[in-house]
CSV table of C-alpha atoms and ligand atoms in Angstrom, one decimal:
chain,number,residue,atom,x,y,z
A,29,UNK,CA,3.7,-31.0,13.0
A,30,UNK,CA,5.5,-29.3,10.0
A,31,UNK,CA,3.4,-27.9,7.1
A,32,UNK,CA,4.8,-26.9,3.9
A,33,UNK,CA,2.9,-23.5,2.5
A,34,UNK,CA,2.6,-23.4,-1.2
A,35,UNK,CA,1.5,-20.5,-3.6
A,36,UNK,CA,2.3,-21.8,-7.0
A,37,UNK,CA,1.9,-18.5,-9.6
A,38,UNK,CA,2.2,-19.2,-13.5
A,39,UNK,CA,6.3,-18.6,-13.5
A,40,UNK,CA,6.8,-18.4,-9.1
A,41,UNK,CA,6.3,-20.3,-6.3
A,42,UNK,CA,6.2,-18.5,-2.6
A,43,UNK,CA,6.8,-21.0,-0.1
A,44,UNK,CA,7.0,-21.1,3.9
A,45,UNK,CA,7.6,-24.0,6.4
A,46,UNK,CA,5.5,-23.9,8.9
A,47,UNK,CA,6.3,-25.9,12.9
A,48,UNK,CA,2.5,-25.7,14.6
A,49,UNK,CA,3.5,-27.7,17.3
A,50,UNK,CA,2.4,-24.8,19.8
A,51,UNK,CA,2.9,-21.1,19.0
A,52,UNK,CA,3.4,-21.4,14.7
A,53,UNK,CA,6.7,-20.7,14.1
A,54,UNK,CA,8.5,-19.9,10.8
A,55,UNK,CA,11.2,-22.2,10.3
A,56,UNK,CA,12.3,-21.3,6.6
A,57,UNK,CA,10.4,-19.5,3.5
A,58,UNK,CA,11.6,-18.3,-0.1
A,59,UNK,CA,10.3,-17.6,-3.7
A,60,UNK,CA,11.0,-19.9,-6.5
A,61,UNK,CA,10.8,-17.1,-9.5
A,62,UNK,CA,11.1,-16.6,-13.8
A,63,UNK,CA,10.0,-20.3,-14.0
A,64,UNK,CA,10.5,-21.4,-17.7
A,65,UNK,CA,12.9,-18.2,-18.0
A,66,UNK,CA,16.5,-18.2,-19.3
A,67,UNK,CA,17.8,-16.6,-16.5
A,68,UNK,CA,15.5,-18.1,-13.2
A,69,UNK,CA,16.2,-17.7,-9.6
A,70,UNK,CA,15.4,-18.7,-5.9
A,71,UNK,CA,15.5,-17.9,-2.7
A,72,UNK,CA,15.7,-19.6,0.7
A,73,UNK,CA,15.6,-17.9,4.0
A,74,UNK,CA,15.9,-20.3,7.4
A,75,UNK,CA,14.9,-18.3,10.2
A,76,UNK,CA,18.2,-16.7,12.0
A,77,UNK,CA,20.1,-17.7,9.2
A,78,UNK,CA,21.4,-16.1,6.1
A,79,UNK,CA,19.8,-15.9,3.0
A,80,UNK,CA,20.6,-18.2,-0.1
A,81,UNK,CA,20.0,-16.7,-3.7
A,82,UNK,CA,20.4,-19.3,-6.4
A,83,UNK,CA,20.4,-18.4,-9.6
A,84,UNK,CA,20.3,-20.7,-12.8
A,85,UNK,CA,17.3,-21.8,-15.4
A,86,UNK,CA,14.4,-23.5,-13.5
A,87,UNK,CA,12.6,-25.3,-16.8
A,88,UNK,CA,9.4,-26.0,-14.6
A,89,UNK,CA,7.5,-25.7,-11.6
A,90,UNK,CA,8.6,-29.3,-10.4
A,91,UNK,CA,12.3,-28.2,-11.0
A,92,UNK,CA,11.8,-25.8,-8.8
A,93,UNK,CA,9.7,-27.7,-5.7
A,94,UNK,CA,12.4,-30.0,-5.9
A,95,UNK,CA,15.2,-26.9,-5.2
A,96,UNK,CA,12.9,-26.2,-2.3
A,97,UNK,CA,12.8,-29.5,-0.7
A,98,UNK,CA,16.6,-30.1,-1.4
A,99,UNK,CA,17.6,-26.1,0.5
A,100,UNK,CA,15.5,-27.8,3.3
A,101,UNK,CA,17.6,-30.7,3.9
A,102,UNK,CA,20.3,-29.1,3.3
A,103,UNK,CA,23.1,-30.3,5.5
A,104,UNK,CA,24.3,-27.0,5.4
A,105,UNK,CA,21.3,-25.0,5.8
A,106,UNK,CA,18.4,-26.8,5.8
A,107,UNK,CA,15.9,-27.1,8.7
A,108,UNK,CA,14.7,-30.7,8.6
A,109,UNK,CA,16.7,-33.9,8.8
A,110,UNK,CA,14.9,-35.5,6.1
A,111,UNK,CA,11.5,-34.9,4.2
A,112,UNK,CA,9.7,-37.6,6.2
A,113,UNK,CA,9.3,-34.3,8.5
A,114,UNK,CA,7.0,-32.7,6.6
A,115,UNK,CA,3.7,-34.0,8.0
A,116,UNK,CA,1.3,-32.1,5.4
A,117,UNK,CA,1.0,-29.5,2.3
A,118,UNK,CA,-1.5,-26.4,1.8
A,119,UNK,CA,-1.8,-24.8,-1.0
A,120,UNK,CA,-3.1,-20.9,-1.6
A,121,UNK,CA,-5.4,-21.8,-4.4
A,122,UNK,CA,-7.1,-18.4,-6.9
A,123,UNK,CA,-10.5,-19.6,-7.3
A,124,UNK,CA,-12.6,-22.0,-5.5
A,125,UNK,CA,-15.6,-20.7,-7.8
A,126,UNK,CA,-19.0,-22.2,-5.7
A,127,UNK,CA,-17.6,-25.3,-5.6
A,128,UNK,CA,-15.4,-24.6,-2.6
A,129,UNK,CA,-17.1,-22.3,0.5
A,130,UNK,CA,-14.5,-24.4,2.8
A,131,UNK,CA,-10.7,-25.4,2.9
A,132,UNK,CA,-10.8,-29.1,1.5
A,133,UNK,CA,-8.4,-32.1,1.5
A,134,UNK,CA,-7.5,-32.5,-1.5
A,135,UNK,CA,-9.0,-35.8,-3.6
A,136,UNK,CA,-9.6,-36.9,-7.2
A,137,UNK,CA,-13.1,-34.6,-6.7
A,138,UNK,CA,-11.2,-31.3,-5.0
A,139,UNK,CA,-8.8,-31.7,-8.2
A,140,UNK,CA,-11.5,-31.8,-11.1
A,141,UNK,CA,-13.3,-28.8,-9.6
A,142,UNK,CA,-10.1,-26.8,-9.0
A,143,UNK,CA,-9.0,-27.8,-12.9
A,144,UNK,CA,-12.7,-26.6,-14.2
A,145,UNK,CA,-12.2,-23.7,-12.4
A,146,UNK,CA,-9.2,-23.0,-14.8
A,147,UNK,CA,-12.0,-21.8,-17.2
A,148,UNK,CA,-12.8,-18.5,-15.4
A,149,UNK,CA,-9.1,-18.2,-13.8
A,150,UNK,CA,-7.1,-19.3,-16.6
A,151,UNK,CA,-3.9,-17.4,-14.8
A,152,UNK,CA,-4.3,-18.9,-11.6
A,153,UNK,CA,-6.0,-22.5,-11.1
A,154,UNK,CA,-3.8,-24.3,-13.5
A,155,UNK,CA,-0.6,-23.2,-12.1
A,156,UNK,CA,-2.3,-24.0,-8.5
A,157,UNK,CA,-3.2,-27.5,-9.6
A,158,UNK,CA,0.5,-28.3,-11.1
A,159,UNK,CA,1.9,-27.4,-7.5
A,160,UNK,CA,-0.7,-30.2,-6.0
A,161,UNK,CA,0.2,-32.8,-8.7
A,162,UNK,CA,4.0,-31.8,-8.8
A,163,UNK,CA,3.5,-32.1,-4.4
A,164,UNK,CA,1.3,-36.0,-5.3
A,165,UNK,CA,5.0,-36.9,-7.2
A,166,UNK,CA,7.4,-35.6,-4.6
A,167,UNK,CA,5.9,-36.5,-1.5
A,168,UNK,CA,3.0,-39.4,-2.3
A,169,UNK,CA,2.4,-39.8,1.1
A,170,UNK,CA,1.7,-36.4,2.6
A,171,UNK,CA,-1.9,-35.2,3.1
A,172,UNK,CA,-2.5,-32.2,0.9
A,173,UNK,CA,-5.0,-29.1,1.7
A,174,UNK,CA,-6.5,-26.7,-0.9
A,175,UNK,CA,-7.0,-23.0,0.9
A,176,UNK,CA,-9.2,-20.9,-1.1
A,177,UNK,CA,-8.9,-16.9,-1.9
A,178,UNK,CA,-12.9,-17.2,-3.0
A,179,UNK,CA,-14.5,-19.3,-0.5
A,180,UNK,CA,-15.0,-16.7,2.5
A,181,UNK,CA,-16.8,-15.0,0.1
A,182,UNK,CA,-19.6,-17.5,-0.8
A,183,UNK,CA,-21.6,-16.3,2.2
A,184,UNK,CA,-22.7,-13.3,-0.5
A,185,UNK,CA,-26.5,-12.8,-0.5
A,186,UNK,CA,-27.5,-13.1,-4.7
A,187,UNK,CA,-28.6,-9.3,-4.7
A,188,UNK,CA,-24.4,-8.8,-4.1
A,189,UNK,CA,-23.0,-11.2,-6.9
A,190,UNK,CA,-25.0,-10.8,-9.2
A,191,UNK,CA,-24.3,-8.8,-12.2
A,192,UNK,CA,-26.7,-6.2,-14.3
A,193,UNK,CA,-26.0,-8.7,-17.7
A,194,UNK,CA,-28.5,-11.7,-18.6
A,195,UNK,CA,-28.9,-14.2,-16.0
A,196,UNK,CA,-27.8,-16.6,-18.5
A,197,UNK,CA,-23.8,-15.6,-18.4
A,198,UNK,CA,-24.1,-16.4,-14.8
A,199,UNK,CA,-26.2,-19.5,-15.4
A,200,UNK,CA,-23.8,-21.1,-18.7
A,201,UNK,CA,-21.0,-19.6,-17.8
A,202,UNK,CA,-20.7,-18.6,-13.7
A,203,UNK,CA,-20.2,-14.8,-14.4
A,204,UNK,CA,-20.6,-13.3,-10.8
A,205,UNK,CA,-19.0,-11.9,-8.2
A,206,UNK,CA,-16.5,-14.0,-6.0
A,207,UNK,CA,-14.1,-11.8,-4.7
A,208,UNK,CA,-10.6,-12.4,-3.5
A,209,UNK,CA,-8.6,-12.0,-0.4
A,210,UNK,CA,-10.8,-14.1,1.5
A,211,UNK,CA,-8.4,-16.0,4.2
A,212,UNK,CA,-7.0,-12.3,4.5
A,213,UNK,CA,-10.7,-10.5,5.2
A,214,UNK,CA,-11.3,-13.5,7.9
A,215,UNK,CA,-7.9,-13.6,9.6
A,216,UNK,CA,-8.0,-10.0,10.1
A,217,UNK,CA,-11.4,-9.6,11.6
A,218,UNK,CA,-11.0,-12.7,13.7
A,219,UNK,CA,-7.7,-11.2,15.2
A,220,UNK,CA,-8.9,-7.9,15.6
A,221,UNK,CA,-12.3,-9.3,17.6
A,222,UNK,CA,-9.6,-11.3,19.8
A,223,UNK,CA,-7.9,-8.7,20.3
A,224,UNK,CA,-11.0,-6.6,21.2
A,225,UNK,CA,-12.6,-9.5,23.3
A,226,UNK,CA,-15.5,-9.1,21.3
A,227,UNK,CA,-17.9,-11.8,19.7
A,228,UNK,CA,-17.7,-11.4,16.1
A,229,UNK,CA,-21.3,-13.1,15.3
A,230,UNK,CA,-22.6,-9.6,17.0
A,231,UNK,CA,-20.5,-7.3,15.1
A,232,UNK,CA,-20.4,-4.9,12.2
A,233,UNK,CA,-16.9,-4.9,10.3
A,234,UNK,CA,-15.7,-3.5,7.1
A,235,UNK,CA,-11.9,-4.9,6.3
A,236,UNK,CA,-9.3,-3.3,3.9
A,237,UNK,CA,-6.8,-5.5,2.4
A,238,UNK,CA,-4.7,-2.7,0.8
A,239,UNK,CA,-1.9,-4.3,-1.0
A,240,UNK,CA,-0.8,-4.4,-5.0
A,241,UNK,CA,-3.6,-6.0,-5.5
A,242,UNK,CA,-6.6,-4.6,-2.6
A,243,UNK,CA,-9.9,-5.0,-2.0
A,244,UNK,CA,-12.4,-4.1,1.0
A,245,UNK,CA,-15.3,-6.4,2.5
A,246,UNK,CA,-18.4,-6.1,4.6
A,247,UNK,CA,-18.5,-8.5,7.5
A,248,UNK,CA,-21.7,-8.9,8.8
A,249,UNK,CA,-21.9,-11.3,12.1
A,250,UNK,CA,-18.5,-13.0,11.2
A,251,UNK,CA,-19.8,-13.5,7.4
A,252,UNK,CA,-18.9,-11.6,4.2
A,253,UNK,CA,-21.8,-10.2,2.7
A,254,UNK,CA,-20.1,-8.1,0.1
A,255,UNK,CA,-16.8,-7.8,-1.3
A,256,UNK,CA,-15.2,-5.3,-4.1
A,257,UNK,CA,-13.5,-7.7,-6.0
A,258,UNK,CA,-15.5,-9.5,-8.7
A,259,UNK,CA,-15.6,-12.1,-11.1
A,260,UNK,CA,-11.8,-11.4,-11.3
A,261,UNK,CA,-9.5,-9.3,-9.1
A,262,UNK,CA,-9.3,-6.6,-11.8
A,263,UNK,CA,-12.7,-4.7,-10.0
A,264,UNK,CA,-13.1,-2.1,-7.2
A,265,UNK,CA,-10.8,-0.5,-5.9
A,266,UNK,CA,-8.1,1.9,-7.9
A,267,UNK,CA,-5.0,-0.7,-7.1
A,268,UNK,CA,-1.4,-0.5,-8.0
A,269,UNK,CA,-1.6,-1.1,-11.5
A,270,UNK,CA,-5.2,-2.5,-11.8
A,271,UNK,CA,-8.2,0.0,-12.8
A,272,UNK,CA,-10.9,-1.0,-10.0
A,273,UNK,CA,-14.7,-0.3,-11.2
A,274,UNK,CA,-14.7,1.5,-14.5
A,275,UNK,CA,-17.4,2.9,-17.0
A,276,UNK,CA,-17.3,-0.1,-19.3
A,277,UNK,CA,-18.2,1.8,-22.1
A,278,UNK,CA,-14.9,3.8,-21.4
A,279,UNK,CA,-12.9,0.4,-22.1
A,280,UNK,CA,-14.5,0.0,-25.1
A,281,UNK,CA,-14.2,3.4,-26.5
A,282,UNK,CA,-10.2,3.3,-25.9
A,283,UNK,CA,-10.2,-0.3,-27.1
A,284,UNK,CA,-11.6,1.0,-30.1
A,285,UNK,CA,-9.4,4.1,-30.5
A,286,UNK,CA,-6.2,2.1,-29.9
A,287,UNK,CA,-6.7,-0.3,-31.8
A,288,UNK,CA,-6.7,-3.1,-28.8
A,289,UNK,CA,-7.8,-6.4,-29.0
A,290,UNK,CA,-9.0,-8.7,-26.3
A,291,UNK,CA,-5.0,-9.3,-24.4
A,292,UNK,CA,-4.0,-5.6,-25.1
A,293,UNK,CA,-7.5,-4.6,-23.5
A,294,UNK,CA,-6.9,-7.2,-20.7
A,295,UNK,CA,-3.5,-5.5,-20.0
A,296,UNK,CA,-4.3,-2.2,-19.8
A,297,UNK,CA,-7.0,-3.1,-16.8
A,298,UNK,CA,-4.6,-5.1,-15.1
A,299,UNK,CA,-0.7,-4.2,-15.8
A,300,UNK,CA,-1.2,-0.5,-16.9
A,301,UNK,CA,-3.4,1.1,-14.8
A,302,UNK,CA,-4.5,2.2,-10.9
A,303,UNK,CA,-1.8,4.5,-9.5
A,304,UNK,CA,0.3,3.4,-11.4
A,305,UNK,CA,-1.2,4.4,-14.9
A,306,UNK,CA,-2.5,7.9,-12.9
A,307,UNK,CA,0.9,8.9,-12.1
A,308,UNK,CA,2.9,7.6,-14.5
A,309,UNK,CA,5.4,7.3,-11.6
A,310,UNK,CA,5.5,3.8,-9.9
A,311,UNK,CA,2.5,1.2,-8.8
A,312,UNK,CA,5.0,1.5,-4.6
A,313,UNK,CA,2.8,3.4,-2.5
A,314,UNK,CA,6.3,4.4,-1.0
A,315,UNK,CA,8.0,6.2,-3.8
A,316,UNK,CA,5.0,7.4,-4.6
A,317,UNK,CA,4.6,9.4,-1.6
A,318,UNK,CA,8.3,10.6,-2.1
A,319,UNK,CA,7.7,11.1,-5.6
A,320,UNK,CA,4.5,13.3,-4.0
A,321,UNK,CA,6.9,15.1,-1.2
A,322,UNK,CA,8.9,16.1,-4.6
A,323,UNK,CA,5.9,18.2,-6.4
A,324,UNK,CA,4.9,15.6,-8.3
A,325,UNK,CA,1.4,16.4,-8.9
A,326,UNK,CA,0.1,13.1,-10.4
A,327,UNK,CA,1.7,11.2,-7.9
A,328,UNK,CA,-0.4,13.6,-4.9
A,329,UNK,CA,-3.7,12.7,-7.9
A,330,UNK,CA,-2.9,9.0,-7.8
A,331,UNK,CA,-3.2,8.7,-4.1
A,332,UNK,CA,-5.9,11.2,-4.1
A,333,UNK,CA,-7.9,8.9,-5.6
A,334,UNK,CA,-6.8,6.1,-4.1
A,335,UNK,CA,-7.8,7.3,-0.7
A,336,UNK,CA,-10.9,8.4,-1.8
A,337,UNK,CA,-12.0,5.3,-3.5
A,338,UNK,CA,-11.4,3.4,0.2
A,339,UNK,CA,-13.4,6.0,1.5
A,340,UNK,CA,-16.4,5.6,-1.1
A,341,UNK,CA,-16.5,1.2,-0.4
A,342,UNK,CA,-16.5,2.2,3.7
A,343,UNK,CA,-19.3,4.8,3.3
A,344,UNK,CA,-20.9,1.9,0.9
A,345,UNK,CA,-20.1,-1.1,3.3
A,346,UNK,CA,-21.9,0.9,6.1
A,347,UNK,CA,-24.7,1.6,4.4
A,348,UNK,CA,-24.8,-2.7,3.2
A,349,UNK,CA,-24.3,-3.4,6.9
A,350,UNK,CA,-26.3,-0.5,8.6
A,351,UNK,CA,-23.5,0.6,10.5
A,352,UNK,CA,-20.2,-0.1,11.2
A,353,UNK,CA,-18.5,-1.4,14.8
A,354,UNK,CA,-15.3,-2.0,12.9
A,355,UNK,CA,-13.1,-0.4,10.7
A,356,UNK,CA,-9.8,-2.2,9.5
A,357,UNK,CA,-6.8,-1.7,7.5
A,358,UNK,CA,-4.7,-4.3,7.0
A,359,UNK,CA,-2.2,-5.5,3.8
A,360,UNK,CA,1.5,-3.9,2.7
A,361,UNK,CA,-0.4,-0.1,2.6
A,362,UNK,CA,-2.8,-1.0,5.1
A,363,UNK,CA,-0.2,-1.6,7.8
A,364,UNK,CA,2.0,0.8,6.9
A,365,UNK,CA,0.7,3.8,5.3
A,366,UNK,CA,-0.5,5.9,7.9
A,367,UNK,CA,-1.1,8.9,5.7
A,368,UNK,CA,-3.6,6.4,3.6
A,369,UNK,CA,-5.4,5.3,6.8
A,370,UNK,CA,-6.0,8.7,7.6
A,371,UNK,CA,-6.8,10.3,4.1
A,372,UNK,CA,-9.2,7.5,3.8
A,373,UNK,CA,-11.0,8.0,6.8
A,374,UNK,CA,-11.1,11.7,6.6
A,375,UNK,CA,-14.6,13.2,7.4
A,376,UNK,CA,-16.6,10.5,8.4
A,377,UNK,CA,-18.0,12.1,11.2
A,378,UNK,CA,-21.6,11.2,10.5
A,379,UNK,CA,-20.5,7.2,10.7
A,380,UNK,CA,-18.5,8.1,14.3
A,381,UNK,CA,-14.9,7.2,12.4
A,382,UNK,CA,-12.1,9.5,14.0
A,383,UNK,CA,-8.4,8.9,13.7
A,384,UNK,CA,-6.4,9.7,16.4
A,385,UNK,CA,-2.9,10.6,14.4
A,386,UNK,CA,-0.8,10.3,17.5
A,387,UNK,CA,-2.1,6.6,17.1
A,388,UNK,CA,-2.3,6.4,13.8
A,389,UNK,CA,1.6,6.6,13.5
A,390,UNK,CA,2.0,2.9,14.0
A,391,UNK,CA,3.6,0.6,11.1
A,392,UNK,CA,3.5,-3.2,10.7
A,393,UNK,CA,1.2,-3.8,14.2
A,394,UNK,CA,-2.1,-4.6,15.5
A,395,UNK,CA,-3.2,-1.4,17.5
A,396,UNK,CA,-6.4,0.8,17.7
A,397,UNK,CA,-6.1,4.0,15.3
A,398,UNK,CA,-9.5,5.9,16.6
A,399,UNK,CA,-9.6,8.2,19.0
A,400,UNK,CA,-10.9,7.1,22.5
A,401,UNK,CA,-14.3,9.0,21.9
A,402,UNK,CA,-14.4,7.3,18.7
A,403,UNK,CA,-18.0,5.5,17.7
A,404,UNK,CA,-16.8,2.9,15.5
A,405,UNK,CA,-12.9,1.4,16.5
A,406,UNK,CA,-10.3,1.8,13.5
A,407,UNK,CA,-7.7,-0.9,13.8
A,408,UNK,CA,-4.7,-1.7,11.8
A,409,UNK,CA,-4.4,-5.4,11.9
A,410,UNK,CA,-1.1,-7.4,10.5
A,411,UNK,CA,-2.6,-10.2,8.1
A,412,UNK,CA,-0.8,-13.8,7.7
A,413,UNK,CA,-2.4,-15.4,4.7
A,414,UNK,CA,0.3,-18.5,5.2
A,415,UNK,CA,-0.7,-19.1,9.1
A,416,UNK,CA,-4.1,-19.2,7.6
A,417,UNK,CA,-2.9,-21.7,5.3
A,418,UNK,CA,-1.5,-23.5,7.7
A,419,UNK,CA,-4.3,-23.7,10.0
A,420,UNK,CA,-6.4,-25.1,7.8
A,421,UNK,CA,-3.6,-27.4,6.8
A,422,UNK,CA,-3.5,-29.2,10.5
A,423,UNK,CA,-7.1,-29.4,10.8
A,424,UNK,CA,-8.0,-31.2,7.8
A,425,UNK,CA,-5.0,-33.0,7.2
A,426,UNK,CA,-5.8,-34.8,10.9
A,427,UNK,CA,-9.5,-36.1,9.6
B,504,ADP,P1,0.8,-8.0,-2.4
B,504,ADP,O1,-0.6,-7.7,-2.8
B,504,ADP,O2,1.8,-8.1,-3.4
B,504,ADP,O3,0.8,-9.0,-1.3
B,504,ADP,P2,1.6,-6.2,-0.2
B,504,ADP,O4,0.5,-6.5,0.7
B,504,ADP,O5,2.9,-6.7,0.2
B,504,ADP,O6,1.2,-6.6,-1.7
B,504,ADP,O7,1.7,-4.6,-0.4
B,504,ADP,C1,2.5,-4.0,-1.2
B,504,ADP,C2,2.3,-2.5,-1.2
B,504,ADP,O8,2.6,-2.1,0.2
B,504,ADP,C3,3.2,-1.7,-2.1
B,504,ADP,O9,2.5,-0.7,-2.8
B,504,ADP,C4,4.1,-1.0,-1.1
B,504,ADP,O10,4.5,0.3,-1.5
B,504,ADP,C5,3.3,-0.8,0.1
B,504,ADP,N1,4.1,-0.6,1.3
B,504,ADP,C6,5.0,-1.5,1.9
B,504,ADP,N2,5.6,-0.9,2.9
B,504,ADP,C7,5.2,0.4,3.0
B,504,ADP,C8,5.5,1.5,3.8
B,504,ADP,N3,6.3,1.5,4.8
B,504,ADP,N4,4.8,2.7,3.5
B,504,ADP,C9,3.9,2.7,2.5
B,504,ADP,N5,3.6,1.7,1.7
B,504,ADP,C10,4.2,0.5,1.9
């Protein structure tokens, strides 16, 4: 069975064909990107084969499915024979709000829910729900699957999404926490409890997604019970260029002082900010640790606090869970930042965490980080938010 993987942005589309006939194997993936832009551009990649950059205006997002499912019957470089190969589509889909605590096949019903939900993630849902209907036009007969960022999070007990602002804003309007990252928080503790041969319904686990955008959860028995993302993905942690939790009145007072009004404010929080507003240097957690290897003392502040925050949301986590088994780091910096797994994860001796940085050198893998004596395992665990996809894909496209 081939399954199409779809993660439609305002002006992109990520894309990766999926065979999950036995082991899942990539059999081509690519961005469609600057949708709607003079100048747009995409990209295929077959596995084992080179790379094909095309570049020339793509006016809209079915424009640029249909570049996709043209490079993939390519008689040149394609991968399938004809589109009556692809057995099903999932789509990555922002907000699932409390409609969705599942994956769902998508129906008349999934598609008004996901289109209301284009009130609280205007950036996100619409551009989701054109990929579906563009997908309904181009291949009418093909099952289609909704996957969720929210919906592993709806497990939250009410004491941990709800705000401190009257109840009504949650009850008129649905102002609470969802959190993000969700198929990344499960696939990551799932693996790692494989990997561990341990039964995730008796364990304690606290999972960092730390990528542009990051966020850290508290697992409790195999469910989320708290999450540092909010309403939107703009809360938590410090991220790349997103502010994380911050004094509200703060916002207001600069909003005031600069002049900003609602979209300046709204891009300060999210384009301007996190290590990359600290350091005025970059939001790449790699040239940011050259740019810290260089004297750069911002840059060495930026991840500073970076690593710190982590720390502050495990020593949180464990005291929501009363405890921790499970500690893991997982995401672009996650995987491959040992110096962040270890900064955040310094002197947490009281909650048994101990790095072993012999260990700890590992990039892009799924290993133990802790020392042997350790209390609490530290793992760095590779996450696969597209296998997830698929997954869910299979199974709901067969009922
Ligand atoms: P996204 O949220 O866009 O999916 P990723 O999970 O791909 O992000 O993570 C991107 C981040 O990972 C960037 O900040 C990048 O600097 C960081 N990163 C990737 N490789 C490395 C590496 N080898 N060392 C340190 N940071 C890395």
């Amino acid at each position: 069975m081939n399954v199409l993987v779809l993660n439609c942005g305002s002006s992109s589309i990520k894309y990766q064909l999926l065979n999950m006939d036995g082991e899942p194997v990539v059999l081509a993936k690519g961005i469609v990107e600057k949708i709607g832009l003079t100048y747009g551009s995409f990209t295929y990649k077959p596995t084992g084969k080179d790379k094909v950059v095309i570049e020339q205006p793509i006016v809209d997002h079915s424009v640029g499915m249909d570049l996709i499912l043209k490079a993939l019957i390519d008689p040149n470089y394609g991968v399938l024979k004809s589109l009556q190969e692809i057995d099903a589509v999932g789509h990555r889909v922002a907000h699932g709000g409390e409609y969705f605590s599942e994956s769902v096949k998508i129906d008349q019903e999934a598609k008004t829910k996901i289109r209301a939900l284009g009130e609280i993630a205007p950036l996100h849902n619409p551009a989701n729900l054109k990929g579906i209907e563009t997908m309904e036009k181009l291949l009418p007969a093909v099952p289609q699957v909704a996957v969720f960022d929210t919906s592993f999070h709806q497990t939250l007990p009410k004491k941990a999404y709800i705000y401190g602002i009257p109840y009504e804003y949650y009850e008129e309007y649905g102002v609470r926490r969802y959190g993000f990252h969700g198929t990344s928080h499960k696939f990551v503790a799932e693996k790692a409890c494989r990997i561990l041969g341990w039964d995730i319904t008796q364990k304690k686990i606290i999972t960092c997604h730390l990528g542009n955008g990051a966020s850290i959860s508290a697992i409790d028995k195999g469910k989320s019970v708290d999450t540092s993302m909010g309403f939107t993905p703009v809360a938590g942690l410090v991220m790349g260029t997103r502010a994380g939790d911050l004094d509200l009145g703060a916002l207001l007072y600069i909003a005031e002082k600069e002049g900003l009004d609602l979209a300046k404010a709204n891009t300060l929080v999210n384009k301007k900010s996190g290590v990359q507003g600290i350091s005025g240097v970059s939001s790449d957690f790699r040239e940011l640790q050259a740019a810290m290897e260089q004297g750069n003392a911002r840059a060495a502040l930026a991840l500073d606090v970076f690593c710190y925050n982590v720390k502050k949301y495990i020593g949180a986590y464990a005291a929501v869970l009363n405890g921790v088994d499970l500690v893991i780091f997982t995401g672009g910096i996650g995987e491959n930042d040992d110096i962040v797994r270890r900064e955040s994860c310094k002197d947490m001796d009281y909650l048994g965490i101990r790095i072993d940085e012999q260990k700890n050198k590992v990039r892009s893998t799924d290993a133990i980080i802790s020392t042997a004596d350790a209390k609490t395992t530290v793992m760095t665990i590779t996450t696969d938010e597209e296998l997830v996809i698929a997954m869910d894909t299979v199974r709901l496209s067969k009922n």
